Every structure is written in structure tokens, then in C-alpha cells.
Amino acid sequence: MAANAPIENIRNIGISAHIDSGKTTLSERILFYTGRIHEIHEVRGKDGVGAVMDSMDLEREKGITIQSAATFAMWGDYNINLIDTPGHVDFTIEVERSLRVLDGAILVLCSVAGVQSQSITVDRQMKRYRVPRIAFVNKMDRSGANYDRVAAQLKEKLNHHPVQMQMPIGAEDRLKGLINLIEMKAYYFDGESGEDIREEEIPAELLEEAKTRRQQMIEGVAEVDDQLGELFLADQPISNEALIAAVRRATIGLKMTPVMCGSAYKNKGVQLLLNAVCAFLPNPKEATNEALDQKNNEAKVILESDPEKPFVGLAFKLEDGRYGQLTYMRIYQGRVTKGDFIINQSNQKKVKVPRIVRMHSSQMNDINEATAGDIVALFGIECASGDTFTDGVVNYTMTSMHVPDAVISLAVAPKDRSALANFSKALNRFTKEDPTFRVHRDEESGQTIIRGMGELHLEIYIERMKREYSCEVQAGKPQVAYRETISQKGEFAYTHKKQTGGSGQFARVCGYIEPLPSDAVQQYEFVDDIVGGSIPREFIPACDKGFTEAVKKGSLIGFPVVGVRVVINDGAFHAVDSSEMAFKTAAIMGFREGYAAAKPIILEPMMKVEVQAPEDFQGSVVGQLNQRRGTILSTETAEGYVTAVAEVPLNTMFGYSTDLRSATQGKGEYTMEFSRYTPVPRNESEALMAAYKEKLAAEQAARK
């Protein structure tokens, strides 16, 4: 196998989609047709082997992808680095990470369900990193499959400019093959696993429709590509080469999305998709990658995929393998050889590269050097996810990945005291691997709190502790990440006086707190309006520190206070008794005084929930969401299924999956992602405050 293809022939691509659209099945087929594996296993296969790309036992049992797996394969003269990403919203960071280092992607859509909520999220992430993509309409063999409808949804729901490159021959259970509209040839996939491709003339009865569709395709490309547009308007003949070049330019320029179709499960259309990846998606040189120059005030620098330039690489994913930490790295510029010294830009530490491997899911092949455009894994390098490495000649960092805030927390403890060492080892590893998984110790209760993106996210980690670290864990009731804020302006004028033996403490701070506008980026703002030196300059930072500490814990239910601006405009000091400490204390107490006057309220996280179930269950699905204080945003029915989208408070969503299953005979499924914070209804907020008072009283009693 030729592993060092010229850079023009390298494709770094990812496959991402809504859960259950058949991403992992598609990856399996790609590996099979490129000769990386010699037999096909299904995701929920009866042989119990599971898909190659789902190398964790948990992934095989649940039939979902949790970690993005990386592999590489050769297709003709092209080296394809493939990353299979999770579709489940709780593992969104895995998708972010993969897209950060990819040059192109395949967006897989189900031919029956079309563009689903998670497809919208994934698409938003692709837009954030400006990743060109090909859409693949999968499951064309299913009843209710509709290629044209899904292509139309790409335009309606995602604002793409979709251009259909193929036409299916038959549909649903009569899907026989595909017509390539550029070459105007029909393709059939023979052999046990569709490995023998048969090219034939288009069947006579489909020729007219194919000609019409080819014309529509050319018009679609001409709309977004000037060169082809000129030929089209002048009625010039358009060669296949000119058409392919135009599709490539428009795809890389993010002006259009080529739409392909097929059925990965039935082995139809995957090889044509691979041809399209090589023909339409960019090589590393054609993708724009920026870094920030730390020596030049974080000025943007364009990295060139040139092996002779100074080395720049990004560690985008960590795994704890059998032989220690495995660091996945995308090399953007220069080269790295076994034995080289490279520098971690986050802490300026110099590390030696002991071993470089190319990954094939969980197997590895050793190599001696990797150059610009490659995605490889390194052993024995300590770093965190998202760190940039260079050879020391340049001082660049790659822009960091977008890490969303956690919305749910859980108190956890090992069941057995003897497993404590393993428990902390596991937590340490998971936080390094996954920036959205956070751990802290609650000083008051002494509990270990884990926080994450959803119930499933934390469930998986608890299960992994049990399996990989043989550490059984007890978990408390999940805790919602509430916030507190204020609804009006509140003034304060607080004097802090303490007289003990020797010098005392004196500080006075006056001012007000007010709500920040709802679109403000930061959640806390400090404004210093002191004139005439009523508080000396050196004590202003101490006031800011005091306020910063005060917003960490509101007085209603002890959660952080967000969306406040604190303004100080007056105060007083004492030449001997004033100190930083005194002003910090005065600020904390002053904030509490202003906070009480500003009509504080509690905010709760609202989740955007999308439920899909057979139409017969529409009443019970909507009813359940209403019972959980949900607001229905939309319901639509297609192909006998209803899709309901609602905003529901996270606090009421616990145990929803069980309820949904029992209400829909196990046929309903849902996805949920954080939407925004909104005020808690009055009766709820009173109950939360009463519970918080009880908790404080119990803690005080325990101290006595």
C-alpha cells in the first residue's frame, strides 16, 4: 500500500450526520471497497463482531458511535484519511474536533427522514469551520425513500445550493443502480457485496428523464460558477472535464453542495461517492488553514501545506491506549520525523517524538515521518486536546475549538473505597480526552461533581469507568445547571469596618448593579466610575475581585449569577486601616446588598427537543411534551412519521426516554440540545429556594 501519496492526492474527510443515518455503515463499506477490510460487519450485526470503526464495546452494544475513529485508505492513487464522527448531540465535541482538522466532509442524510435536527447541528458546525461537503442521500432502498425531497430540504432547511449529480434507477426495494449525470452512464453493483461495478448505457425508458436532469444539473452549477455560466449562456458545448472542474470549484468555494445517493447497507453507490470525494473535495493545499502568530500580537497567518516550511501541527484528540497516551495530530505545515523535538505552544515544553503511527480504527502501522496534510497519531507526548505544536522556529497557535458549556451535573463516588485510585485516574483521563466533560469538587458537601452535555454523555462515562477501570460508581440525582440573574437596577452603599487589636479594616464602596443587554457576550461586566479618588486606584482591582467572587454564587439557590454589570461610583478609605482585603470584602457584601434590591430571578436551561415517532402516536408525543412544560415549536408529518420540535426545560426531561418508549411501543426516538436560559416559573422557583434553605440549614446543623 502506497502511504505517501503526493499532497494533491490526499483527502482528509469526515463523515457526519444525524444519529442512525447510516454513517458507520457507510464507513465500513468505504473500508471494504478500498481493501482495508476483507469482510463487512454490520453496526448491529448478528455476528456480534460489530463495525470496525466502532472499536469500543459500548459503541457496539448501543449501536452508536461515541468517539471519532480515524483510519486511512487508498482509492486508486488517492490517499483518503477518514474520520467517522458521532451523530449524537451529547458527543458534539467529537464532531467539532474532527471538523476542525478536516478539509472536506460527507454529510449523510436518510432518504426517508431527510434533514433532521442533528443534521442541522452538524451543518452549523461545518459552516463554522468552512468545510466543503458532498451530501449523500443514504437508505435509498427503504420504503418512502425520496431523493428529490431530501435534496429540496437541503435548500429549505440548511440554505445550501444542492445540485443532484445522479439519478436512481428504481427506488425503495426496486433500487437497481444509479445513473451518473455527468458521464450519462448507468452503473450497477454486482457480486455478493456490490464490489463488481458494471457500466452500461442508460435504459431507453429513462433516457429522456436523465437528459432533463442533466440539463437541470448544468443549470444548477452554472448559477454559481462564472466560467461554466458563460459557456451555458453562450450555448457553447460543455465538456465533461469542464463540468467536473466547475463542480469542484463551486464545492470548494462553498457555493454548492453536490448531492449523491445510494444505499450503503445494500452496497449501492459507495464507489461512485468515493470517486466524487476525489474529484470534488479539496486537497490540503486547497483548504485555507489559519494560525495566530504569538510573536505578532496574534496576527492571522495562512499556513501552507508545504513540507519544507517550519513545522506546525494540532493535537485534536487524545486516547488512552494500551501503550499510554495516543495523540492524534493533523500536520498543517512542514514535516515531523521520529526522534524530532517539537514544542508545545501552550506551555512551551519541548518533547521528543518517540513513535509515529498511522491509525486504522484501533490498529496501528508505524511510519518514520509525516508531512503537511497528513493525519497521524503520536505516542508518548503529554498534552491536552487542542494544543498546537511547532518546531520552535515559529511561534504559532491554531485557533482553539469552540467548547460549549455543560448543562447537567451529577455527584459521583466509587462504591468501594479501594477503587479510589482508579476513580481519579479515570476522571483525569476523561477530562483530558473530552473538554466538555468537566470535574470539580464541591467544597461544602465534599462530593465529586461531573458535568457534561446530557444524560447519555455522563451515563457513557460512568459505564466506561466500570468497564475500563473496574470501578463501580454511585451517582446521585442529576443536577441541572441553573443560573441566577437580576431583573432591575439595584443600588448599594456598603461600609466594611472591623476593629481588632492593631490596625483595623475599613472600606466603603457605593454604586449599583444592573442587567446586561440580552445579547451581551460576557456574563459579568465591571465599570469603574470613581472620580476624585474617593477609592484610591490601587484598590480598584480588589473591588473587581470581590464582585467576581460574589457572582460565583447567588443568594437565591447558590448558583452563579449571570448577565450583570456592576458600576462603582463612590466610596471612602482610611489611610491606615484600608487594604486590598478590606475592599474585596466590602465589594462582596456590597454586591449582596445590591443584588437583594435588584429583584433577582432564577434561570433554567431550555433544551431544543426533537421527537420522531409514527403518526398514530402524535397525540401522546405532544401530550407528554406539554406535561413537561414544553412549548411546541413545530410538528410536521412525512411518510407516516411525525416530527415534533419543542423547547422543554432540562429539569423536566429526566427519564423522558423511558416514558417516550412506553408511549410509542418503543418506536419513538428523540434528540436534545441546549437552546438558551429562561426564567423559572414562580411556583418552581419558590420550591427551589425552599430546598436550598433546607440544605443550608442542614449543613449548619451538621457543623454544630
XYZ file of C-alpha atoms in Angstrom, residues 11-673:
663
model
C -8.128 13.873 1.007
C -8.802 14.488 4.717
C -12.507 13.838 5.024
C -15.059 13.138 7.713
C -18.447 11.540 7.673
C -21.022 13.212 9.841
C -24.786 13.032 10.152
C -27.853 12.657 12.345
C -27.834 9.574 14.584
C -28.992 6.470 12.702
C -28.482 7.835 9.162
C -26.017 5.039 8.435
C -22.667 6.832 8.815
C -20.777 3.945 10.332
C -22.272 1.503 7.797
C -21.017 3.818 5.055
C -17.526 3.934 6.632
C -17.449 0.122 6.748
C -18.273 -0.050 3.025
C -15.606 2.534 2.186
C -13.017 0.449 4.064
C -14.206 -2.703 2.318
C -14.082 -1.268 -1.214
C -10.678 0.339 -0.606
C -9.336 -3.038 0.515
C -8.725 -2.033 4.155
C -11.010 -4.802 5.442
C -11.920 -8.070 3.749
C -15.395 -8.683 5.102
C -18.270 -6.466 6.099
C -19.820 -6.401 9.596
C -22.975 -4.504 10.428
C -23.341 -1.969 13.251
C -25.987 -4.126 14.927
C -24.761 -7.274 13.226
C -25.951 -10.750 14.229
C -22.349 -11.998 14.110
C -21.629 -9.981 17.259
C -18.485 -8.515 15.703
C -19.830 -5.006 15.163
C -18.460 -2.387 12.826
C -14.663 -1.940 12.619
C -14.940 1.787 13.213
C -16.891 1.228 16.448
C -13.978 -0.224 18.380
C -15.414 0.367 21.889
C -17.618 -2.433 23.296
C -20.106 0.200 24.379
C -20.417 1.509 20.835
C -21.202 -1.978 19.608
C -23.835 -2.607 22.265
C -25.677 0.671 21.820
C -25.145 0.683 18.033
C -23.940 4.299 18.117
C -20.570 5.938 17.538
C -19.116 7.654 20.617
C -15.570 8.521 19.714
C -14.490 9.638 16.290
C -12.337 6.880 14.836
C -9.587 7.631 12.334
C -8.352 5.465 9.506
C -6.716 5.836 6.125
C -7.328 4.056 2.854
C -6.167 4.177 -0.754
C -8.721 4.639 -3.550
C -6.835 4.384 -6.835
C -3.974 6.861 -6.479
C -5.689 8.798 -3.714
C -4.881 8.543 -0.005
C -8.085 9.157 1.964
C -7.772 9.944 5.695
C -11.224 9.177 7.018
C -12.684 10.204 10.364
C -16.026 8.718 11.394
C -17.731 11.130 13.788
C -20.565 10.571 16.290
C -24.037 11.747 15.338
C -25.345 12.016 18.887
C -25.596 15.552 20.192
C -24.059 14.639 23.571
C -20.791 13.914 21.768
C -20.823 17.171 19.849
C -17.216 17.957 20.849
C -16.041 14.886 18.916
C -17.673 16.327 15.805
C -16.190 19.796 16.454
C -12.746 18.275 16.833
C -12.925 16.275 13.663
C -14.267 19.137 11.565
C -11.516 21.376 12.905
C -8.895 19.265 11.149
C -10.776 18.101 8.067
C -10.592 19.626 4.607
C -13.916 18.192 3.377
C -16.841 16.135 4.601
C -19.641 13.820 3.561
C -22.982 14.828 5.056
C -25.067 11.652 5.246
C -28.842 12.068 5.140
C -31.539 9.427 5.449
C -33.659 9.228 2.282
C -36.829 8.813 4.365
C -36.288 11.162 7.331
C -34.372 13.782 5.303
C -32.754 16.725 7.093
C -33.173 16.060 10.844
C -32.315 18.193 13.890
C -28.859 16.720 14.269
C -28.128 17.208 10.551
C -28.840 20.910 11.168
C -26.421 20.996 14.129
C -23.683 19.203 12.176
C -24.225 21.517 9.233
C -23.887 24.539 11.532
C -20.572 23.132 12.764
C -19.372 22.589 9.181
C -20.246 26.191 8.350
C -18.318 27.359 11.431
C -15.150 25.710 10.122
C -15.984 26.405 6.437
C -15.811 22.738 5.453
C -16.891 21.944 1.855
C -19.157 18.900 1.675
C -20.886 16.362 -0.518
C -24.360 15.262 0.578
C -25.024 11.524 0.374
C -28.702 10.511 0.494
C -28.464 7.054 2.068
C -31.008 4.246 2.590
C -32.497 4.626 -0.921
C -33.695 1.012 -0.580
C -36.106 1.874 2.264
C -39.824 2.309 1.665
C -40.657 6.002 1.476
C -37.213 6.877 0.065
C -37.333 10.184 -1.776
C -34.095 11.568 -3.261
C -35.680 14.727 -4.694
C -37.413 15.650 -1.453
C -34.202 15.354 0.580
C -32.305 17.480 -1.979
C -35.047 20.129 -1.704
C -34.773 20.070 2.118
C -31.057 20.892 1.843
C -32.120 24.174 0.282
C -35.126 24.860 2.541
C -33.695 23.851 5.907
C -29.939 24.358 5.507
C -29.739 27.114 2.863
C -27.428 25.050 0.659
C -27.377 25.239 -3.118
C -27.928 21.494 -3.765
C -27.163 20.064 -7.216
C -28.138 16.446 -7.877
C -25.280 14.625 -9.621
C -27.081 11.298 -10.021
C -30.415 9.736 -10.745
C -31.529 6.479 -9.085
C -32.666 3.559 -11.282
C -35.769 2.421 -9.423
C -36.331 3.183 -5.718
C -37.237 1.512 -2.425
C -36.974 -2.289 -2.761
C -36.579 -1.981 -6.547
C -33.385 0.122 -6.415
C -31.213 -1.426 -9.146
C -28.446 1.072 -9.764
C -27.562 4.713 -10.430
C -27.109 6.986 -13.422
C -24.100 9.319 -13.414
C -25.467 12.520 -14.968
C -22.036 13.900 -15.913
C -20.987 10.858 -17.947
C -24.567 9.849 -18.806
C -23.877 6.195 -17.995
C -25.803 3.698 -15.861
C -23.954 1.832 -13.080
C -24.965 -1.458 -11.473
C -23.295 -3.059 -8.457
C -22.936 -6.839 -8.814
C -21.280 -9.518 -6.734
C -22.069 -10.559 -3.191
C -21.074 -7.198 -1.685
C -21.576 -4.902 -4.682
C -17.848 -4.906 -5.441
C -18.194 -5.511 -9.197
C -19.258 -2.332 -10.941
C -20.994 -2.770 -14.292
C -21.180 0.278 -16.562
C -23.922 0.266 -19.205
C -25.905 2.594 -21.432
C -28.892 4.302 -19.769
C -32.083 2.172 -20.112
C -34.193 3.577 -23.015
C -37.227 4.295 -20.820
C -35.127 6.540 -18.512
C -33.108 8.387 -21.166
C -35.426 11.391 -21.533
C -35.673 11.942 -17.778
C -31.881 11.605 -17.476
C -31.367 14.248 -20.187
C -33.732 16.648 -18.397
C -31.952 16.049 -15.098
C -28.525 16.567 -16.690
C -29.752 19.919 -18.040
C -31.019 20.876 -14.554
C -27.639 19.868 -13.091
C -25.728 22.053 -15.586
C -28.048 24.989 -14.846
C -27.535 24.473 -11.111
C -23.728 24.562 -11.460
C -23.806 27.460 -13.988
C -25.701 29.578 -11.418
C -22.737 29.521 -9.021
C -19.729 29.162 -11.346
C -18.915 32.069 -13.676
C -16.777 30.105 -16.136
C -19.466 27.473 -16.719
C -22.148 30.187 -16.647
C -20.518 31.952 -19.615
C -20.420 28.732 -21.687
C -24.016 27.970 -20.720
C -25.347 31.425 -21.671
C -23.455 31.389 -24.991
C -24.962 27.960 -25.763
C -21.451 26.525 -26.149
C -20.932 22.751 -25.871
C -19.883 21.810 -22.309
C -17.330 19.002 -21.958
C -17.407 16.594 -19.009
C -13.976 17.893 -17.921
C -15.257 21.491 -17.823
C -18.293 20.359 -15.834
C -16.233 18.401 -13.272
C -13.815 21.352 -12.869
C -16.758 23.732 -12.303
C -18.376 21.439 -9.703
C -15.023 21.193 -7.922
C -14.507 24.986 -7.884
C -18.024 25.691 -6.659
C -17.890 22.953 -3.974
C -14.530 24.106 -2.593
C -15.760 27.713 -2.710
C -18.763 26.608 -0.542
C -21.130 27.820 -3.278
C -22.827 24.466 -3.880
C -23.335 21.011 -2.435
C -23.171 18.066 -4.866
C -25.919 15.584 -3.908
C -25.262 11.852 -4.443
C -27.445 8.906 -3.480
C -27.358 5.172 -2.832
C -27.692 2.559 -0.125
C -24.617 1.730 1.947
C -26.395 -1.228 3.544
C -27.331 -2.676 0.130
C -23.828 -1.858 -1.259
C -25.040 0.538 -3.933
C -23.367 3.806 -4.876
C -20.455 3.861 -2.404
C -17.717 3.576 -5.038
C -19.244 6.472 -7.025
C -19.254 8.513 -3.819
C -15.518 7.780 -3.374
C -14.891 8.948 -6.937
C -16.761 12.154 -6.119
C -14.690 12.683 -2.937
C -11.508 12.528 -5.041
C -12.992 14.667 -7.827
C -14.805 17.402 -5.884
C -13.348 17.776 -2.381
C -10.170 19.819 -1.724
C -6.659 18.508 -1.124
C -4.821 20.009 1.901
C -3.273 22.737 -0.295
C -6.694 23.955 -1.419
C -8.087 24.296 2.093
C -7.345 27.568 3.900
C -5.841 26.987 7.344
C -5.081 29.904 9.618
C -2.860 30.181 12.661
C -2.269 33.062 15.088
C 1.262 34.445 15.359
C 2.001 34.833 19.074
C 5.076 36.995 18.364
C 2.997 39.427 16.343
C 0.002 40.173 18.548
C -1.983 37.107 17.379
C -1.957 38.301 13.745
C -3.533 35.743 11.399
C -1.119 33.715 9.288
C -2.125 31.408 6.442
C -0.394 28.041 6.793
C 0.932 26.486 3.616
C 0.798 22.723 3.119
C 4.499 22.714 2.271
C 6.799 20.050 3.787
C 9.769 22.449 3.585
C 8.192 25.174 5.764
C 8.551 25.259 9.602
C 6.527 22.514 11.307
C 3.026 23.280 12.688
C 0.683 20.528 13.943
C -2.508 20.428 16.007
C -3.291 17.739 18.596
C -7.037 17.381 18.084
C -7.851 14.235 20.019
C -6.337 12.132 22.805
C -6.851 8.493 23.599
C -5.505 6.419 26.419
C -4.245 3.345 24.584
C -2.603 0.175 25.821
C 0.793 1.830 25.479
C -0.007 5.176 27.072
C -1.459 8.333 25.599
C -2.089 8.348 21.886
C -2.224 11.876 20.442
C -3.966 12.349 17.111
C -2.311 15.147 15.175
C -3.083 16.942 11.940
C 0.082 18.297 10.319
C -0.574 21.613 8.622
C 2.907 22.663 7.592
C 6.398 21.178 7.458
C 7.248 17.634 8.496
C 7.872 15.643 11.659
C 10.267 12.686 11.886
C 10.698 10.022 14.562
C 13.177 11.353 17.136
C 12.474 15.060 16.424
C 11.977 17.556 19.225
C 8.772 19.599 18.991
C 7.474 22.380 21.238
C 4.005 22.529 22.816
C 2.872 26.141 22.325
C 0.509 26.120 25.312
C 3.278 25.664 27.875
C 6.484 25.978 25.751
C 7.589 22.471 26.798
C 9.972 20.646 24.471
C 9.064 16.997 23.804
C 10.689 14.236 21.782
C 8.622 12.262 19.247
C 9.335 8.594 20.093
C 6.881 6.932 17.694
C 4.585 7.936 14.797
C 1.771 5.676 13.586
C -0.991 5.774 11.005
C -4.239 4.679 12.582
C -6.740 2.224 11.228
C -9.507 2.411 13.860
C -7.759 0.703 16.809
C -4.889 -0.910 14.840
C -1.720 0.981 14.015
C 1.005 0.985 11.367
C 4.393 2.523 12.265
C 5.867 5.181 9.973
C 9.087 7.209 10.180
C 7.895 10.620 9.135
C 4.730 12.550 8.402
C 4.428 15.667 6.250
C 1.984 18.540 5.701
C -1.559 17.348 5.034
C -1.204 14.082 6.993
C -3.294 12.971 9.959
C -1.241 10.665 12.195
C -1.014 9.603 15.814
C 1.999 10.101 18.121
C 2.906 8.159 21.244
C 4.468 9.400 24.427
C 3.528 13.064 24.057
C 1.803 14.660 27.032
C -0.579 17.425 26.015
C -4.218 18.464 26.143
C -6.767 18.296 23.372
C -6.415 21.358 21.109
C -2.706 22.099 21.786
C -0.551 23.356 18.896
C 2.981 22.017 18.324
C 5.771 23.684 16.309
C 9.483 23.087 15.774
C 10.331 26.294 17.646
C 11.191 28.308 14.513
C 7.733 29.887 14.513
C 5.529 30.723 17.468
C 2.044 29.979 16.082
C -1.078 28.631 17.712
C -4.052 27.262 15.814
C -7.326 28.895 16.802
C -8.952 26.928 19.580
C -12.073 24.818 19.141
C -15.486 26.027 20.237
C -16.289 24.251 23.534
C -19.936 24.523 24.613
C -20.935 24.929 28.288
C -22.066 21.950 30.345
C -25.795 21.783 31.153
C -26.057 18.883 33.566
C -24.123 17.703 36.604
C -24.052 14.579 38.733
C -22.488 13.780 42.106
C -20.419 10.586 41.783
C -18.411 8.431 44.174
C -16.823 4.975 43.907
C -18.926 2.264 45.624
C -15.812 0.710 47.018
C -13.162 2.793 48.824
C -10.428 0.592 47.366
C -11.302 1.783 43.853
C -10.494 5.442 44.683
C -7.178 5.439 42.806
C -8.823 4.062 39.658
C -11.698 6.512 40.065
C -9.398 9.531 39.994
C -7.306 8.012 37.173
C -10.450 7.617 35.054
C -11.667 11.162 35.737
C -8.236 12.542 34.956
C -8.135 10.736 31.622
C -11.688 11.615 30.575
C -11.210 15.357 31.227
C -8.074 15.368 29.086
C -9.819 13.471 26.288
C -13.037 15.456 26.294
C -13.140 19.209 27.021
C -16.947 19.095 27.509
C -16.595 16.597 30.382
C -15.716 18.602 33.487
C -14.968 17.539 37.046
C -14.852 19.597 40.234
C -15.051 19.020 43.949
C -17.865 20.697 45.825
C -16.050 22.133 48.850
C -19.166 22.292 51.041
C -20.501 18.794 50.533
C -17.117 17.207 49.750
C -18.667 15.464 46.749
C -17.072 14.938 43.344
C -19.271 16.540 40.692
C -19.079 15.614 36.998
C -20.678 17.861 34.385
C -21.485 17.264 30.739
C -23.706 17.768 27.721
C -26.592 15.469 28.625
C -27.720 12.333 30.478
C -26.319 9.949 27.853
C -22.941 11.745 27.885
C -22.483 11.193 31.650
C -24.029 7.697 31.540
C -21.421 6.590 28.992
C -18.548 7.870 31.150
C -19.900 6.125 34.252
C -20.197 2.918 32.234
C -16.647 3.363 30.912
C -15.308 3.725 34.496
C -16.906 0.403 35.327
C -15.535 -1.378 32.232
C -12.153 0.188 31.633
C -11.167 0.890 35.250
C -13.278 -1.769 37.050
C -14.628 0.980 39.255
C -18.330 0.747 40.165
C -19.768 4.228 40.669
C -22.679 5.510 42.751
C -24.376 8.502 41.163
C -26.740 10.977 42.786
C -29.773 12.528 41.101
C -28.708 14.578 38.056
C -28.497 18.270 38.870
C -29.495 20.939 36.383
C -27.083 23.843 35.834
C -29.374 26.684 36.935
C -28.246 30.322 36.828
C -29.362 33.439 38.693
C -29.756 36.959 37.306
C -31.378 40.295 38.142
C -34.459 41.896 36.638
C -33.860 45.550 37.528
C -31.271 48.021 38.823
C -30.226 47.679 42.468
C -28.116 50.183 44.433
C -25.605 49.501 47.186
C -23.566 51.544 49.672
C -21.667 49.264 51.980
C -19.164 50.147 54.662
C -16.878 47.409 55.958
C -15.428 48.196 59.423
C -13.592 45.897 61.742
C -11.602 46.983 64.748
C -9.317 44.455 66.330
C -6.043 44.871 68.197
C -3.545 46.710 65.969
C -4.656 48.080 62.596
C -8.313 47.531 61.717
C -10.119 47.117 58.398
C -12.013 49.896 56.667
C -13.523 50.217 53.181
C -16.655 51.772 51.712
C -17.993 51.027 48.209
C -21.069 52.621 46.612
C -22.673 52.058 43.231
C -25.293 49.932 41.569
C -25.795 46.686 39.634
C -27.960 46.437 36.509
C -28.918 43.759 33.970
C -26.707 43.437 30.876
C -28.441 43.501 27.456
C -29.624 40.016 26.462
C -27.185 39.812 23.535
C -24.088 40.622 25.631
C -21.223 38.201 25.080
C -19.790 38.194 28.600
C -21.930 37.455 31.635
C -20.251 39.909 34.050
C -19.016 43.437 33.428
C -17.206 45.746 35.871
C -17.344 49.529 35.358
C -15.135 51.899 37.339
C -16.816 55.322 37.554
C -14.797 56.605 40.522
C -13.813 60.264 40.245
C -11.862 62.435 42.651
C -10.021 59.487 44.209
C -12.698 58.505 46.749
C -11.256 54.996 46.330
C -7.508 55.005 45.539
C -6.523 53.438 42.181
C -4.612 50.562 43.778
C -7.791 49.262 45.461
C -9.978 49.207 42.303
C -8.750 45.700 41.184
C -9.571 44.408 44.692
C -13.182 45.625 44.238
C -13.358 43.839 40.871
C -12.025 40.657 42.537
C -14.681 40.887 45.228
C -17.508 41.280 42.709
C -16.107 38.442 40.562
C -16.185 36.206 43.617
C -19.702 37.332 44.572
C -21.197 36.414 41.159
C -19.945 32.829 41.530
C -22.758 32.093 43.956
C -26.128 33.831 44.041
C -28.119 34.077 47.250
C -31.358 32.531 45.888
C -30.202 28.937 45.276
C -26.399 29.181 45.296
C -25.853 29.069 41.510
C -23.668 31.513 39.506
C -25.106 34.962 38.738
C -25.063 35.900 35.033
C -25.895 38.958 32.926
C -24.891 41.661 35.446
C -22.999 44.907 35.136
C -21.506 46.267 38.376
C -20.756 50.005 38.495
C -18.874 51.653 41.379
C -19.121 55.437 41.571
C -18.200 56.387 45.122
C -16.576 55.129 48.280
C -14.255 56.010 51.120
C -10.944 54.783 52.522
C -8.789 55.161 55.604
C -5.099 55.952 55.317
C -4.101 53.229 57.823
C -6.956 50.728 58.006
C -7.769 50.334 54.290
C -6.310 47.309 52.495
C -6.969 45.149 49.450
C -8.612 42.601 51.690
C -10.960 45.193 53.188
C -12.086 46.444 49.763
C -12.570 42.926 48.462
C -14.805 42.108 51.445
C -16.736 45.395 51.048
C -17.326 44.596 47.370
C -18.664 41.094 48.171
C -21.050 42.444 50.798
C -21.994 45.456 48.636
C -22.892 43.142 45.770
C -25.170 41.108 48.042
C -26.902 44.305 49.178
C -27.433 45.493 45.583
C -28.445 42.001 44.474
C -31.248 41.781 47.038
C -32.614 45.138 45.794
C -32.424 44.174 42.095
C -35.284 41.601 42.159
C -33.156 38.523 41.454
C -34.658 35.618 39.498
C -33.652 32.019 38.722
C -32.911 30.919 35.149
C -33.103 27.346 33.870
C -31.610 25.741 30.744
C -34.176 25.161 27.994
C -33.461 22.301 25.613
C -34.467 22.063 21.990
C -36.043 18.613 21.770
C -36.910 16.903 18.502
C -39.078 13.790 18.723
C -39.809 11.385 15.870
C -42.496 8.734 16.137
C -45.112 7.004 13.943
C -48.087 9.279 13.189
C -50.505 7.175 15.284
C -48.703 8.364 18.426
C -48.805 12.095 17.641
C -51.314 12.818 20.446
C -49.308 11.111 23.169
C -45.979 12.606 21.990
C -47.347 16.174 22.060
C -49.201 15.465 25.319
C -46.006 14.257 27.019
C -44.067 17.341 25.919
C -46.836 19.625 27.223
C -46.848 17.799 30.570
C -43.137 18.568 30.875
C -43.748 22.321 30.495
C -42.691 22.112 26.847
C -43.571 24.693 24.183
C -44.257 23.042 20.825
C -42.429 24.972 18.090
C -43.477 22.852 15.101
C -44.921 19.491 14.091
C -44.751 18.032 10.633
C -45.672 14.659 9.210
C -43.951 12.862 6.355
C -44.026 9.236 5.249
C -46.181 8.133 8.184
C -43.870 9.707 10.795
C -44.471 12.796 12.864
C -41.587 15.089 13.885
C -42.305 17.405 16.801
C -39.858 20.144 17.792
C -40.278 21.740 21.201
C -38.448 23.795 23.824
C -38.541 21.962 27.136
C -36.879 22.764 30.490
C -33.987 20.364 31.110
C -35.209 19.768 34.659
C -38.341 18.002 33.374
C -36.507 15.849 30.810
C -35.066 13.243 33.201
C -36.449 9.797 32.492
C -38.031 11.018 29.258
C -36.540 8.256 27.101
C -38.331 5.568 29.144
C -41.644 7.439 29.007
C -41.334 8.021 25.264
C -40.579 4.354 24.631
C -43.582 3.160 26.599
C -45.899 5.716 24.920
C -44.809 4.776 21.379
C -44.324 0.982 21.745
C -40.559 1.559 21.548
C -40.784 3.250 18.126
C -40.183 6.866 19.158
C -36.747 8.448 19.336
C -35.572 11.915 20.303
C -32.551 14.204 20.312
C -31.976 17.104 22.639
C -29.562 20.028 22.650
